Coordinates of C-alpha atoms and ligand atoms in Angstrom, one line a residue:
M1 CA 21.4 -10.8 -63.0
T2 CA 21.2 -14.6 -64.0
T3 CA 18.1 -16.2 -65.2
F4 CA 18.7 -18.9 -62.7
V5 CA 18.4 -16.4 -59.8
F6 CA 15.7 -14.4 -61.3
L7 CA 13.6 -17.5 -61.7
T8 CA 14.4 -18.8 -58.4
C9 CA 13.2 -15.8 -56.5
L10 CA 10.2 -15.7 -58.7
V11 CA 9.4 -18.9 -57.5
A12 CA 10.2 -18.3 -53.9
A13 CA 8.3 -14.8 -54.0
T14 CA 5.2 -17.0 -54.7
G15 CA 5.2 -17.5 -50.8
G16 CA 3.7 -14.2 -50.8
L17 CA 0.4 -15.4 -52.4
I18 CA -0.9 -17.0 -49.0
F19 CA -0.7 -14.3 -47.1
G20 CA -2.0 -11.9 -49.7
Y21 CA -5.0 -14.3 -50.3
D22 CA -6.0 -14.3 -46.9
I23 CA -5.6 -10.6 -46.3
G24 CA -8.2 -10.1 -49.2
I25 CA -10.5 -13.0 -48.7
S26 CA -11.6 -12.3 -45.0
G27 CA -13.2 -9.0 -45.4
G28 CA -15.4 -10.0 -48.5
V29 CA -16.3 -13.4 -46.9
T30 CA -17.4 -11.5 -43.5
S31 CA -19.7 -9.3 -45.7
M32 CA -21.6 -12.2 -47.3
D33 CA -24.9 -12.7 -45.8
G34 CA -24.7 -16.7 -46.2
F35 CA -21.7 -16.7 -44.1
L36 CA -22.8 -14.2 -41.5
L37 CA -26.4 -16.1 -40.9
K38 CA -24.4 -19.5 -40.4
F39 CA -21.9 -18.6 -37.8
F40 CA -22.6 -14.8 -36.8
P41 CA -26.4 -14.7 -36.6
S42 CA -26.4 -11.9 -34.3
V43 CA -24.1 -9.6 -36.5
Y44 CA -26.4 -10.4 -39.5
Q45 CA -29.4 -9.0 -37.6
Q46 CA -27.3 -6.2 -36.4
Q47 CA -26.7 -5.1 -40.1
K48 CA -30.1 -5.4 -41.2
D49 CA -31.2 -3.0 -38.2
V50 CA -30.5 0.2 -40.1
V51 CA -33.1 2.2 -37.9
D52 CA -31.4 1.6 -34.6
T53 CA -28.0 0.9 -35.0
N54 CA -25.1 3.5 -35.4
E55 CA -23.7 3.3 -39.0
Y56 CA -19.9 2.9 -37.6
C57 CA -21.1 0.4 -35.2
K58 CA -22.8 -2.0 -37.8
F59 CA -20.1 -4.9 -38.1
N60 CA -18.8 -4.3 -34.5
S61 CA -18.4 -7.9 -33.1
D62 CA -15.6 -9.5 -31.2
M63 CA -16.5 -12.9 -32.6
L64 CA -16.6 -11.8 -36.2
T65 CA -13.4 -9.9 -35.8
L66 CA -11.8 -13.0 -34.2
F67 CA -12.4 -14.9 -37.4
T68 CA -10.2 -12.6 -39.1
S69 CA -7.7 -11.9 -36.5
S70 CA -7.2 -15.5 -35.0
L71 CA -4.9 -16.4 -38.3
Y72 CA -2.4 -13.6 -37.4
L73 CA -1.8 -14.9 -33.8
A74 CA -0.9 -18.4 -35.1
A75 CA 1.6 -17.0 -37.5
M76 CA 2.8 -15.1 -34.8
V77 CA 3.6 -18.1 -32.5
S78 CA 4.6 -20.2 -35.6
S79 CA 7.2 -17.8 -37.0
F80 CA 9.5 -18.8 -33.9
F81 CA 9.5 -22.5 -34.8
A82 CA 9.9 -21.8 -38.5
S83 CA 13.1 -19.5 -37.4
T84 CA 14.8 -23.1 -36.0
I85 CA 13.6 -25.0 -39.1
T86 CA 15.1 -22.4 -41.5
R87 CA 18.4 -22.4 -39.8
V88 CA 18.6 -26.1 -39.0
F89 CA 17.1 -27.6 -42.3
G90 CA 17.1 -24.9 -44.6
R91 CA 15.0 -22.0 -46.1
K92 CA 13.0 -24.2 -48.7
W93 CA 11.8 -26.4 -45.8
S94 CA 10.0 -23.6 -44.1
M95 CA 8.4 -22.7 -47.1
F96 CA 7.3 -26.3 -48.0
S97 CA 5.9 -26.8 -44.2
G98 CA 4.0 -23.2 -44.9
G99 CA 2.6 -24.6 -47.8
I100 CA 1.4 -27.8 -46.8
T101 CA -0.2 -26.4 -43.3
F102 CA -1.9 -23.7 -45.5
L103 CA -3.2 -26.1 -47.7
A104 CA -5.0 -28.0 -44.9
G105 CA -6.3 -24.9 -43.4
A106 CA -8.0 -24.0 -46.6
A107 CA -9.7 -27.4 -46.7
L108 CA -10.9 -27.2 -43.1
S109 CA -12.3 -23.7 -43.1
G110 CA -14.2 -24.5 -46.8
V111 CA -15.9 -27.4 -45.2
A112 CA -16.5 -25.9 -41.9
E113 CA -19.8 -26.7 -40.3
S114 CA -19.1 -24.8 -36.9
L115 CA -17.3 -22.0 -35.3
Q116 CA -14.6 -24.2 -33.8
M117 CA -14.0 -25.8 -37.2
L118 CA -13.9 -22.4 -38.9
I119 CA -11.4 -20.9 -36.4
S120 CA -9.4 -24.2 -36.2
G121 CA -8.9 -24.1 -40.1
R122 CA -7.9 -20.3 -39.7
I123 CA -5.1 -21.2 -37.1
L124 CA -3.7 -23.8 -39.7
L125 CA -3.8 -21.1 -42.3
G126 CA -2.0 -18.8 -39.8
I127 CA 1.0 -21.3 -39.0
G128 CA 1.4 -21.6 -42.9
V129 CA 1.8 -17.7 -43.1
G130 CA 4.0 -17.6 -40.1
F131 CA 6.5 -20.1 -42.1
A132 CA 6.1 -18.5 -45.2
N133 CA 6.8 -15.0 -44.1
Q134 CA 9.7 -15.9 -42.0
S135 CA 11.6 -17.9 -44.9
V136 CA 10.8 -16.2 -47.8
P137 CA 12.1 -12.6 -47.3
L138 CA 15.1 -14.2 -46.0
Y139 CA 15.6 -16.4 -49.1
L140 CA 15.2 -13.4 -51.4
S141 CA 17.7 -11.4 -49.7
E142 CA 20.2 -14.0 -49.6
M143 CA 20.0 -15.0 -53.1
A144 CA 19.9 -11.7 -54.6
P145 CA 22.9 -9.8 -55.7
A146 CA 23.4 -6.7 -53.8
R147 CA 22.6 -4.2 -56.5
L148 CA 19.0 -5.9 -57.0
R149 CA 18.3 -7.0 -53.7
G150 CA 15.6 -4.7 -53.2
M151 CA 14.0 -5.5 -56.5
L152 CA 14.0 -9.0 -56.2
N153 CA 12.9 -9.0 -52.3
I154 CA 9.9 -7.0 -53.2
G155 CA 8.8 -9.7 -55.8
F156 CA 7.4 -10.9 -52.2
Q157 CA 5.1 -7.9 -51.5
L158 CA 4.3 -8.0 -55.3
M159 CA 2.9 -11.6 -54.7
I160 CA 1.1 -10.5 -51.6
T161 CA -0.5 -7.8 -53.5
I162 CA -1.6 -10.4 -56.3
G163 CA -3.0 -12.9 -53.7
I164 CA -5.0 -9.8 -52.2
L165 CA -6.4 -8.8 -55.5
V166 CA -7.2 -12.3 -56.8
A167 CA -9.1 -12.9 -53.5
N168 CA -11.0 -9.5 -53.9
I169 CA -12.1 -10.8 -57.5
I170 CA -13.1 -14.2 -56.0
N171 CA -15.2 -12.4 -53.6
Y172 CA -17.1 -10.2 -56.1
W173 CA -17.7 -13.4 -58.1
T174 CA -18.9 -15.9 -55.2
A175 CA -20.8 -13.2 -53.3
Q176 CA -23.4 -13.4 -56.4
I177 CA -23.7 -17.3 -55.3
E178 CA -27.0 -18.0 -53.4
G179 CA -26.7 -19.9 -49.9
D180 CA -23.5 -21.1 -48.4
W181 CA -21.3 -22.1 -51.8
G182 CA -20.0 -18.6 -52.4
W183 CA -18.3 -18.1 -49.0
R184 CA -17.1 -21.7 -48.9
L185 CA -15.8 -21.5 -52.5
S186 CA -14.0 -18.2 -51.5
L187 CA -12.3 -20.1 -48.4
V188 CA -11.5 -23.4 -49.8
L189 CA -9.8 -21.5 -52.9
A190 CA -7.1 -20.8 -50.5
G191 CA -5.6 -23.9 -51.4
V192 CA -4.5 -22.9 -54.8
P193 CA -1.6 -20.6 -53.6
G194 CA -1.1 -23.1 -50.8
A195 CA -0.4 -25.9 -53.4
I196 CA 1.8 -23.5 -55.4
I197 CA 4.0 -22.6 -52.7
A198 CA 4.5 -26.2 -51.5
A199 CA 4.9 -27.8 -54.9
S200 CA 7.2 -25.0 -56.1
S201 CA 9.4 -24.8 -52.7
L202 CA 10.2 -28.3 -53.6
V203 CA 12.3 -27.3 -56.9
L204 CA 14.2 -24.5 -55.1
P205 CA 17.8 -24.9 -54.5
D206 CA 19.1 -23.4 -50.9
T207 CA 20.9 -20.4 -50.5
P208 CA 24.8 -20.3 -50.1
S209 CA 24.6 -18.8 -46.8
S210 CA 22.3 -21.6 -45.7
L211 CA 24.2 -24.2 -47.4
I212 CA 27.6 -23.0 -45.5
E213 CA 25.7 -22.7 -42.2
R214 CA 24.8 -26.5 -42.8
G215 CA 28.4 -27.3 -43.4
R216 CA 28.0 -28.0 -47.4
E217 CA 30.8 -25.6 -48.2
E218 CA 31.5 -26.9 -51.6
E219 CA 27.8 -27.2 -52.9
A220 CA 27.7 -23.5 -51.4
K221 CA 30.5 -22.2 -53.4
A222 CA 28.9 -24.0 -56.7
M223 CA 25.6 -22.2 -55.9
L224 CA 27.1 -19.0 -55.3
R225 CA 29.0 -19.0 -58.7
K226 CA 25.5 -20.1 -60.3
V227 CA 23.3 -17.3 -58.8
R228 CA 26.0 -14.6 -59.4
G229 CA 26.7 -16.1 -63.0
T230 CA 30.6 -15.9 -62.7
D231 CA 33.4 -17.7 -61.1
E232 CA 34.7 -14.8 -59.4
V233 CA 33.1 -15.3 -56.1
E234 CA 35.8 -15.9 -53.8
E235 CA 35.4 -12.8 -51.6
E236 CA 31.9 -13.0 -51.3
F237 CA 32.3 -16.8 -50.1
Q238 CA 35.0 -15.9 -47.6
D239 CA 32.5 -12.9 -46.2
L240 CA 29.7 -15.8 -46.0
V241 CA 32.0 -18.4 -44.2
I242 CA 33.2 -15.8 -41.8
A243 CA 29.8 -15.0 -40.8
S244 CA 29.0 -18.7 -40.6
I245 CA 31.8 -19.2 -38.2
D246 CA 30.1 -16.2 -35.8
S247 CA 27.2 -17.9 -36.3
K248 CA 28.2 -21.1 -35.2
T249 CA 30.3 -19.8 -32.2
M250 CA 26.9 -18.2 -31.0
K251 CA 25.3 -20.6 -28.9
R252 CA 22.2 -19.0 -27.1
R253 CA 20.9 -17.3 -30.1
W254 CA 17.9 -15.7 -28.6
M255 CA 19.6 -14.1 -25.5
N256 CA 22.6 -13.2 -27.8
I257 CA 20.2 -10.9 -29.9
L258 CA 19.8 -8.6 -27.0
Q259 CA 23.4 -7.5 -26.8
P260 CA 23.9 -3.9 -26.9
R261 CA 25.8 -4.7 -30.3
Y262 CA 22.7 -5.6 -32.1
W263 CA 20.4 -3.0 -30.7
P264 CA 20.3 -0.8 -33.8
Q265 CA 19.2 -4.0 -36.0
L266 CA 16.8 -5.2 -33.2
T267 CA 15.2 -1.7 -32.9
V268 CA 14.5 -1.4 -36.4
A269 CA 13.2 -5.1 -36.9
V270 CA 10.6 -4.2 -34.2
V271 CA 9.6 -1.0 -34.9
I272 CA 9.4 -1.2 -38.7
P273 CA 6.6 -4.0 -38.5
F274 CA 4.8 -2.0 -35.9
F275 CA 4.8 1.1 -37.8
Q276 CA 3.8 -0.6 -41.1
Q277 CA 0.6 -2.1 -38.9
V278 CA -0.2 1.4 -37.4
T279 CA -0.5 2.9 -41.1
G280 CA -3.9 1.8 -40.7
I281 CA -3.3 -0.4 -44.0
N282 CA -5.2 -3.5 -42.9
A283 CA -8.3 -1.5 -41.9
I284 CA -8.6 -0.7 -45.6
M285 CA -7.3 -4.4 -46.8
F286 CA -9.5 -6.2 -44.4
Y287 CA -12.3 -4.3 -43.9
A288 CA -12.6 -2.5 -47.1
P289 CA -16.0 -4.1 -48.2
V290 CA -17.6 -3.9 -44.7
L291 CA -16.3 -0.2 -44.8
F292 CA -17.8 0.7 -48.2
K293 CA -20.9 -0.9 -47.2
I294 CA -20.9 1.3 -43.9
L295 CA -20.5 4.2 -46.4
G296 CA -23.7 3.2 -48.1
F297 CA -22.4 1.3 -51.1
G298 CA -24.6 -1.4 -52.4
K299 CA -23.2 -5.0 -51.6
Q300 CA -21.6 -5.4 -55.3
A301 CA -20.4 -1.7 -55.5
A302 CA -18.5 -2.3 -51.9
L303 CA -17.0 -5.3 -53.4
M304 CA -16.3 -3.7 -56.8
S305 CA -14.3 -0.9 -54.9
S306 CA -12.3 -3.2 -53.1
V307 CA -11.2 -4.5 -56.1
I308 CA -10.1 -1.4 -57.4
T309 CA -8.4 -0.7 -54.2
G310 CA -6.5 -4.3 -54.8
I311 CA -5.6 -3.1 -58.3
V312 CA -4.1 0.2 -57.0
N313 CA -2.4 -1.6 -54.3
M314 CA -0.7 -4.2 -57.0
A315 CA -0.1 -1.4 -59.4
A316 CA 1.7 0.9 -57.1
N317 CA 4.0 -1.8 -56.0
T318 CA 5.5 -2.1 -59.0
V319 CA 6.9 1.8 -58.7
S320 CA 9.2 0.5 -55.8
I321 CA 10.4 -2.7 -57.8
V322 CA 11.9 -0.1 -60.2
S323 CA 13.1 2.2 -57.9
V324 CA 14.1 0.8 -54.8
D325 CA 17.5 0.2 -55.9
K326 CA 18.1 3.7 -57.5
V327 CA 16.5 6.1 -55.2
G328 CA 17.0 3.9 -52.2
R329 CA 14.6 3.1 -49.3
R330 CA 14.7 6.2 -47.5
A331 CA 13.3 8.2 -50.1
L332 CA 10.5 6.0 -50.6
F333 CA 9.8 5.8 -47.1
L334 CA 9.7 9.4 -46.7
E335 CA 7.6 10.2 -49.8
G336 CA 5.2 7.5 -48.9
G337 CA 4.7 8.6 -45.5
L338 CA 4.0 12.2 -46.6
Q339 CA 1.2 10.9 -49.1
M340 CA -0.3 8.7 -46.6
F341 CA -0.5 11.6 -44.1
I342 CA -2.2 13.6 -46.2
S343 CA -4.8 11.0 -47.6
H344 CA -5.7 9.9 -44.1
I345 CA -6.5 13.5 -43.1
V346 CA -8.8 13.9 -46.4
V347 CA -10.5 10.6 -45.8
G348 CA -11.3 11.8 -42.2
L349 CA -12.5 15.2 -43.0
L350 CA -14.8 13.5 -46.0
I351 CA -16.2 10.8 -43.9
G352 CA -16.8 13.4 -41.0
I353 CA -18.5 16.1 -42.9
K354 CA -20.9 13.4 -44.3
F355 CA -21.7 11.3 -41.2
G356 CA -20.6 13.2 -38.3
M357 CA -20.2 11.8 -35.0
I358 CA -23.9 10.4 -34.9
G359 CA -23.0 8.0 -37.9
A360 CA -26.6 8.5 -39.2
E361 CA -27.3 6.7 -42.4
T362 CA -27.1 8.9 -45.3
E363 CA -27.1 8.7 -49.2
L364 CA -23.4 9.5 -50.8
S365 CA -23.6 11.1 -53.9
R366 CA -21.7 9.5 -57.0
G367 CA -19.3 12.1 -56.9
Y368 CA -18.8 12.0 -53.3
A369 CA -18.5 8.5 -53.0
T370 CA -15.9 8.5 -55.9
L371 CA -13.8 11.4 -54.1
V372 CA -13.7 8.9 -50.9
V373 CA -12.3 5.8 -53.2
F374 CA -9.9 8.2 -54.8
F375 CA -8.1 9.3 -51.6
I376 CA -8.3 5.8 -50.3
C377 CA -6.7 4.6 -53.4
L378 CA -4.1 7.7 -53.0
Y379 CA -3.3 6.3 -49.5
V380 CA -3.2 2.6 -50.6
S381 CA -0.6 3.6 -53.7
A382 CA 1.5 5.2 -51.0
F383 CA 1.8 2.4 -48.8
A384 CA 2.2 -0.1 -51.8
W385 CA 5.4 1.7 -52.7
S386 CA 6.9 2.4 -49.1
W387 CA 6.0 0.8 -46.1
G388 CA 4.4 -2.4 -47.7
P389 CA 7.4 -3.7 -49.5
L390 CA 10.0 -2.1 -47.3
G391 CA 8.3 -3.5 -44.3
W392 CA 9.6 -6.9 -45.4
L393 CA 12.8 -5.8 -47.4
V394 CA 14.6 -3.7 -44.8
P395 CA 14.4 -6.1 -41.8
S396 CA 15.6 -9.1 -44.1
E397 CA 18.8 -7.3 -45.1
I398 CA 19.9 -5.6 -41.8
F399 CA 21.1 -8.5 -39.6
P400 CA 24.7 -10.2 -39.7
L401 CA 23.9 -14.0 -40.5
E402 CA 24.4 -15.3 -36.9
I403 CA 20.9 -13.5 -35.9
R404 CA 19.3 -13.1 -39.3
S405 CA 17.1 -16.2 -39.2
S406 CA 16.2 -15.3 -35.3
G407 CA 15.9 -11.6 -35.8
L408 CA 13.5 -12.0 -39.0
S409 CA 11.3 -14.1 -37.0
I410 CA 10.9 -11.4 -34.4
T411 CA 9.8 -9.0 -37.2
V412 CA 7.3 -11.6 -38.3
S413 CA 5.9 -12.0 -35.0
V414 CA 5.6 -8.4 -34.4
N415 CA 3.9 -7.7 -37.7
M416 CA 1.5 -10.6 -37.1
F417 CA 0.6 -9.5 -33.5
C418 CA 0.0 -6.0 -34.8
T419 CA -2.0 -7.4 -37.8
F420 CA -4.0 -9.2 -35.1
V421 CA -4.6 -6.1 -32.9
V422 CA -5.6 -4.2 -36.0
A423 CA -8.0 -6.9 -37.3
Q424 CA -9.4 -7.5 -33.8
V425 CA -10.0 -3.9 -32.6
F426 CA -10.5 -1.6 -35.9
M427 CA -14.3 -2.4 -36.2
N428 CA -14.5 -1.5 -32.3
M429 CA -12.1 1.6 -32.6
L430 CA -14.5 2.7 -35.5
C431 CA -17.4 2.2 -33.5
H432 CA -15.9 4.5 -30.7
M433 CA -13.8 6.8 -32.5
K434 CA -15.9 7.4 -35.6
F435 CA -14.3 9.1 -38.6
S436 CA -11.2 10.5 -36.2
I437 CA -9.8 7.2 -36.5
F438 CA -8.2 8.3 -39.6
F439 CA -6.9 11.0 -37.8
F440 CA -5.4 8.5 -35.3
F441 CA -3.8 6.6 -38.0
A442 CA -2.2 9.9 -39.5
A443 CA -0.5 10.9 -36.1
W444 CA 1.2 7.3 -36.2
V445 CA 2.4 8.0 -40.0
L446 CA 4.0 11.4 -39.0
L447 CA 5.8 9.7 -36.2
M448 CA 7.0 6.8 -38.2
T449 CA 8.2 9.3 -41.0
T450 CA 10.1 11.2 -38.5
F451 CA 11.7 7.9 -37.2
I452 CA 12.8 6.9 -40.7
A453 CA 14.3 10.7 -41.3
L454 CA 16.4 10.3 -38.2
F455 CA 17.1 7.1 -37.6
L456 CA 17.1 4.5 -40.7
P457 CA 20.3 4.3 -42.5
E458 CA 20.3 3.7 -46.3
T459 CA 20.8 0.3 -47.1
K460 CA 20.7 0.2 -51.2
N461 CA 23.2 -1.7 -52.9
V462 CA 25.2 -2.7 -49.8
P463 CA 26.3 -6.4 -49.9
I464 CA 24.4 -7.9 -47.1
E465 CA 27.7 -9.3 -45.0
E466 CA 28.9 -5.7 -45.2
M467 CA 26.0 -4.2 -43.7
V468 CA 27.7 -3.8 -40.2
F469 CA 29.5 -0.6 -41.7
V470 CA 26.1 1.1 -42.6
W471 CA 25.4 0.7 -38.9
K472 CA 28.9 1.7 -37.7
N473 CA 28.6 5.0 -39.7
H474 CA 25.4 6.1 -38.7
W475 CA 25.4 9.1 -36.2
F476 CA 23.1 7.4 -33.6
W477 CA 23.8 4.0 -34.2
G478 CA 27.4 4.0 -34.7
E479 CA 28.6 3.7 -30.9
F480 CA 26.6 0.5 -30.3
I481 CA 28.7 -1.4 -32.9
P482 CA 32.1 -2.6 -31.5
D483 CA 35.1 -2.7 -33.9
E484 CA 35.6 -6.1 -33.9
A485 CA 32.2 -6.6 -35.6
L486 CA 34.1 -5.2 -38.4
H487 CA 36.3 -8.0 -39.3
V488 CA 34.8 -8.6 -42.6
Q489 CA 36.4 -5.3 -43.8
N490 CA 39.9 -6.2 -41.8
R491 CA 40.1 -8.8 -44.2
T492 CA 39.3 -6.9 -47.6
P493 CA 39.7 -3.4 -46.6
A494 CA 39.6 -2.1 -50.1
R495 CA 36.2 -3.5 -51.0
A496 CA 34.7 -2.8 -47.8
S497 CA 35.9 0.8 -47.6
P498 CA 33.1 2.6 -49.9
Y499 CA 30.4 1.9 -47.5
L500 CA 32.2 3.6 -44.9
S501 CA 32.1 7.0 -46.7
I502 CA 29.0 6.6 -48.6
H503 CA 26.6 5.9 -45.8
A504 CA 28.2 8.1 -43.4
S505 CA 24.8 10.0 -42.7
P506 CA 21.6 8.5 -41.7
Ligands
LIG1 C1 1.5 -5.9 -45.1 C2 0.2 -6.4 -44.8 C3 -0.8 -5.6 -45.7 C4 -0.3 -5.7 -47.0 C5 -1.1 -4.9 -48.3 C6 1.8 -6.4 -46.5 O1 3.4 -5.7 -46.5 O2 2.1 -6.8 -44.2 O3 -0.1 -6.3 -43.8 O4 -2.1 -6.2 -45.8 O5 1.0 -5.3 -47.3 O6 -0.6 -5.0 -49.5

C-alpha cells in the first residue's frame, strides 16, 4: 500500500467522526438535569419521582426520544440527494457538504433556546451525517487496493467509535458543570469533527472511478498509478472504464436497480443495515447513561460506565481492522453473532432477576453491577468487530459501478431509518417489555447470523470490479446474474477466473 493511499483513506475516514460524535453525545445530554429542565420539564419530574414510577419507564417520553431520533430521519432523506452529488460532482464534494451542514447544525443546537431551535439543529446535523455516510464508505472502497479494502474501509468505523468515545468523555466532563453550560458545550463541540471533515475533504483527490465517471480519463489513470504505486494499472483501468460505460448507458438509475440481475446485491444492501440496527447496538450507544441510571448507578457512575463501553467499542474495532482481509467477512459475522446472542441472553437474565417485571427500585451490589457492565461490554465488543464495521464495508463493495452510488444510499437510508426507529421506540419498548427486550434483540441476532451463513458470499480480496463473479457463483444468487453481466471476465479470462473457483460456496 502506498503512503498516499493510506493518508488519503485516513483523511476520508474522519467523516465517521461526525456520525460517532452524535451517537455518543445524545444519551449523555438527555440524562443531564439542566437540559431536561429547559426542554423536557415533565421528564425531569418523572425521573425524580422515584416512588410512583416504574424504573423501566423513567425516561419514557416521545419528545425526548425525538430529540435523539430526528437526526436520523434527516440523514435518511439527505442520503438520496447525496447520491446524486456523489455521482455527478465527485465523492469529495458530498463529504464537504456533509461537514459544512453538520457545522451549522452544531452551532444551532448549541445555542438553542427553544425546542424548535434544538430540533432544527438536529435536522442540520442529520443532513450532514447522511452526506458523509453515503460518500465516505464508497470513497474508501474505491481508493483501496482489493487486498486491503476491508482494513482501509474499517477506518470509517474506527472513526465512528472514536467519535462516540470522545463524546462519552466530553459528557462525563460537562455533566459536572452546573446550569446550562454543560449540555451546550457538549452540543456545540460537535462543530469540531464537522470542521475536521469539511476542511480535510478539500485536500482529498477524487477516486479513479469517479474521475472516469465524469469523463476525466487521463487524470483517472494518473490517479490510479499514484494510489496503486505502480505504472502497471492498464487492466484495472480498463475494468473501470467498462464499468463506467455501463454506468453511462444506464438512464433510469433508480428503476434499473430494481431489475432481477441486481436483486442479490439489493437484498444484501437492505437487510444488512436493517439487521445491524436490530442487534440493539444503539439501545446501548444512545441510552447507556440512561440505562445505567435506571439500573441504579449514580449520575457520574452511569456516565463513566458509558465511557467504558465506548473504550471497548473502539478497542474491539481494531480486531476487525487486522483480521478482516485475512479471515474474511463471514467468519467475523458468524463469531460476532454468536457472542452477541449469548451476551444478550445473559444481560436480560441478570436484569430480570434483579428488577423482575415490576421494575421496583433496587440497590445493585458493586459485584452485580460489574457483572452487568461486563456482559454489556462483551456484547459491544462482538458488535465492534462484526456488524459495526461490516455493516458499512460489505454494502460498499458489492455493487457494480453503475448502481454503486444509488445502492449505497439505499443502505444509508435503511440504516438511518432503522436507527431512527430504535432511537424513537427503545425507551417505550423497555417500559413495556422490561428486561425481555434483550431476548427480543437476541432473537434477531439469531436470525441474522443464519442469514449470513446461508446467503452472504465471501468478498475478501476480490477486486471491486470483479465482484459480479462472486455473486454468479453463489448457490442461491447465481441464477439471478445473467451471463452478459460477466463481460469483465470475457476480456481478461485468466485474471478473473480465480474468483470463479475460490468463491464457489457461500
Ligand atoms: C452503526 C451505528 C452504531 C455504531 C457503534 C455503526 O456502525 O451504524 O448505528 O452506533 O456503529 O459503534
